[in-house]
Amino acid sequence: MGILEDFYVGEVRPWEQFGFSDDPVYRMYSKKIERLEHSLMAGRSKKEQEEYQELKYLRTVQNNMELQRMFLYAFRMGAAFAVDLFGE
């Protein structure tokens, strides 16, 4: 079945997670981030830790909004390419 058929029957669910990258560079960055976050939190007050967690949450929300915007832009661009390609 092609992607259009999969989409029609509900097998394409872009909102689902598709797992984590197994790229070694991605994993290296993840470990570095984890070490830095742990280091930054050591010795901080409960209030500072809560503020940091809120900051991380807000950045995640903002990043997800940007990813959604980028996805929609790219999808529309791909559709415009298809229309142009098959319109001739």
PDB file of C-alpha atoms in Angstrom:
ATOM      1  CA  MET A   1       0.000   0.000   0.000  1.00  0.00           C
ATOM      2  CA  GLY A   2       1.260   3.526  -0.791  1.00  0.00           C
ATOM      3  CA  ILE A   3       1.300   6.440   1.596  1.00  0.00           C
ATOM      4  CA  LEU A   4      -1.963   7.876   0.229  1.00  0.00           C
ATOM      5  CA  GLU A   5      -3.772   4.603   0.860  1.00  0.00           C
ATOM      6  CA  ASP A   6      -2.188   4.353   4.320  1.00  0.00           C
ATOM      7  CA  PHE A   7      -3.285   7.921   5.033  1.00  0.00           C
ATOM      8  CA  TYR A   8      -6.825   7.204   3.828  1.00  0.00           C
ATOM      9  CA  VAL A   9      -7.244   4.162   6.078  1.00  0.00           C
ATOM     10  CA  GLY A  10      -5.763   5.944   9.083  1.00  0.00           C
ATOM     11  CA  GLU A  11      -2.360   4.262   9.172  1.00  0.00           C
ATOM     12  CA  VAL A  12      -0.445   7.561   8.925  1.00  0.00           C
ATOM     13  CA  ARG A  13      -0.384   9.204  12.328  1.00  0.00           C
ATOM     14  CA  PRO A  14       2.120  12.090  12.308  1.00  0.00           C
ATOM     15  CA  TRP A  15       1.373  12.936  15.935  1.00  0.00           C
ATOM     16  CA  GLU A  16       2.795   9.624  17.185  1.00  0.00           C
ATOM     17  CA  GLN A  17       6.329   9.297  18.422  1.00  0.00           C
ATOM     18  CA  PHE A  18       8.702   7.567  16.050  1.00  0.00           C
ATOM     19  CA  GLY A  19      11.373   6.702  18.590  1.00  0.00           C
ATOM     20  CA  PHE A  20      14.759   8.106  19.401  1.00  0.00           C
ATOM     21  CA  SER A  21      17.688   8.529  17.088  1.00  0.00           C
ATOM     22  CA  ASP A  22      20.331   5.826  17.207  1.00  0.00           C
ATOM     23  CA  ASP A  23      22.864   8.184  15.655  1.00  0.00           C
ATOM     24  CA  PRO A  24      26.019   8.070  17.814  1.00  0.00           C
ATOM     25  CA  VAL A  25      26.476  11.848  17.543  1.00  0.00           C
ATOM     26  CA  TYR A  26      22.903  12.391  18.773  1.00  0.00           C
ATOM     27  CA  ARG A  27      23.549  10.050  21.706  1.00  0.00           C
ATOM     28  CA  MET A  28      26.812  11.860  22.500  1.00  0.00           C
ATOM     29  CA  TYR A  29      24.977  15.203  22.652  1.00  0.00           C
ATOM     30  CA  SER A  30      22.225  13.680  24.785  1.00  0.00           C
ATOM     31  CA  LYS A  31      24.769  12.400  27.322  1.00  0.00           C
ATOM     32  CA  LYS A  32      26.544  15.763  27.413  1.00  0.00           C
ATOM     33  CA  ILE A  33      23.256  17.584  27.973  1.00  0.00           C
ATOM     34  CA  GLU A  34      22.314  15.172  30.746  1.00  0.00           C
ATOM     35  CA  ARG A  35      25.689  15.671  32.488  1.00  0.00           C
ATOM     36  CA  LEU A  36      25.451  19.457  32.197  1.00  0.00           C
ATOM     37  CA  GLU A  37      21.888  19.543  33.511  1.00  0.00           C
ATOM     38  CA  HIS A  38      22.874  17.362  36.458  1.00  0.00           C
ATOM     39  CA  SER A  39      25.859  19.612  37.161  1.00  0.00           C
ATOM     40  CA  LEU A  40      23.714  22.754  36.972  1.00  0.00           C
ATOM     41  CA  MET A  41      21.147  21.343  39.399  1.00  0.00           C
ATOM     42  CA  ALA A  42      23.634  20.175  42.036  1.00  0.00           C
ATOM     43  CA  GLY A  43      23.423  22.431  45.058  1.00  0.00           C
ATOM     44  CA  ARG A  44      20.540  24.517  43.737  1.00  0.00           C
ATOM     45  CA  SER A  45      17.558  25.383  45.889  1.00  0.00           C
ATOM     46  CA  LYS A  46      14.197  23.716  45.333  1.00  0.00           C
ATOM     47  CA  LYS A  47      12.866  26.972  43.841  1.00  0.00           C
ATOM     48  CA  GLU A  48      15.779  27.231  41.388  1.00  0.00           C
ATOM     49  CA  GLN A  49      15.288  23.606  40.346  1.00  0.00           C
ATOM     50  CA  GLU A  50      11.566  24.209  39.780  1.00  0.00           C
ATOM     51  CA  GLU A  51      12.308  27.323  37.726  1.00  0.00           C
ATOM     52  CA  TYR A  52      14.784  25.371  35.621  1.00  0.00           C
ATOM     53  CA  GLN A  53      12.219  22.618  35.047  1.00  0.00           C
ATOM     54  CA  GLU A  54       9.675  25.252  33.976  1.00  0.00           C
ATOM     55  CA  LEU A  55      12.242  26.759  31.600  1.00  0.00           C
ATOM     56  CA  LYS A  56      12.853  23.325  30.039  1.00  0.00           C
ATOM     57  CA  TYR A  57       9.105  22.775  29.690  1.00  0.00           C
ATOM     58  CA  LEU A  58       8.563  26.170  28.038  1.00  0.00           C
ATOM     59  CA  ARG A  59      11.431  25.549  25.624  1.00  0.00           C
ATOM     60  CA  THR A  60       9.929  22.175  24.738  1.00  0.00           C
ATOM     61  CA  VAL A  61       6.540  23.763  24.047  1.00  0.00           C
ATOM     62  CA  GLN A  62       8.165  26.470  21.938  1.00  0.00           C
ATOM     63  CA  ASN A  63      10.306  23.947  20.016  1.00  0.00           C
ATOM     64  CA  ASN A  64       7.264  21.771  19.319  1.00  0.00           C
ATOM     65  CA  MET A  65       5.405  24.804  17.967  1.00  0.00           C
ATOM     66  CA  GLU A  66       8.327  25.557  15.664  1.00  0.00           C
ATOM     67  CA  LEU A  67       8.538  21.927  14.515  1.00  0.00           C
ATOM     68  CA  GLN A  68       4.828  21.992  13.703  1.00  0.00           C
ATOM     69  CA  ARG A  69       5.266  25.204  11.714  1.00  0.00           C
ATOM     70  CA  MET A  70       8.231  23.747   9.834  1.00  0.00           C
ATOM     71  CA  PHE A  71       6.343  20.504   9.103  1.00  0.00           C
ATOM     72  CA  LEU A  72       3.364  22.379   7.691  1.00  0.00           C
ATOM     73  CA  TYR A  73       5.617  24.597   5.581  1.00  0.00           C
ATOM     74  CA  ALA A  74       7.534  21.605   4.192  1.00  0.00           C
ATOM     75  CA  PHE A  75       4.331  19.621   3.559  1.00  0.00           C
ATOM     76  CA  ARG A  76       2.798  22.529   1.655  1.00  0.00           C
ATOM     77  CA  MET A  77       6.000  22.978  -0.329  1.00  0.00           C
ATOM     78  CA  GLY A  78       6.028  19.277  -1.209  1.00  0.00           C
ATOM     79  CA  ALA A  79       2.396  19.496  -2.300  1.00  0.00           C
ATOM     80  CA  ALA A  80       3.194  22.533  -4.457  1.00  0.00           C
ATOM     81  CA  PHE A  81       6.046  20.587  -6.091  1.00  0.00           C
ATOM     82  CA  ALA A  82       3.681  17.681  -6.785  1.00  0.00           C
ATOM     83  CA  VAL A  83       1.027  19.971  -8.266  1.00  0.00           C
ATOM     84  CA  ASP A  84       3.629  21.630 -10.483  1.00  0.00           C
ATOM     85  CA  LEU A  85       5.163  18.291 -11.500  1.00  0.00           C
ATOM     86  CA  PHE A  86       1.897  16.584 -12.368  1.00  0.00           C
ATOM     87  CA  GLY A  87       0.250  19.721 -13.733  1.00  0.00           C
ATOM     88  CA  GLU A  88       2.385  19.792 -16.854  1.00  0.00           C
TER      89      GLU A  88
END
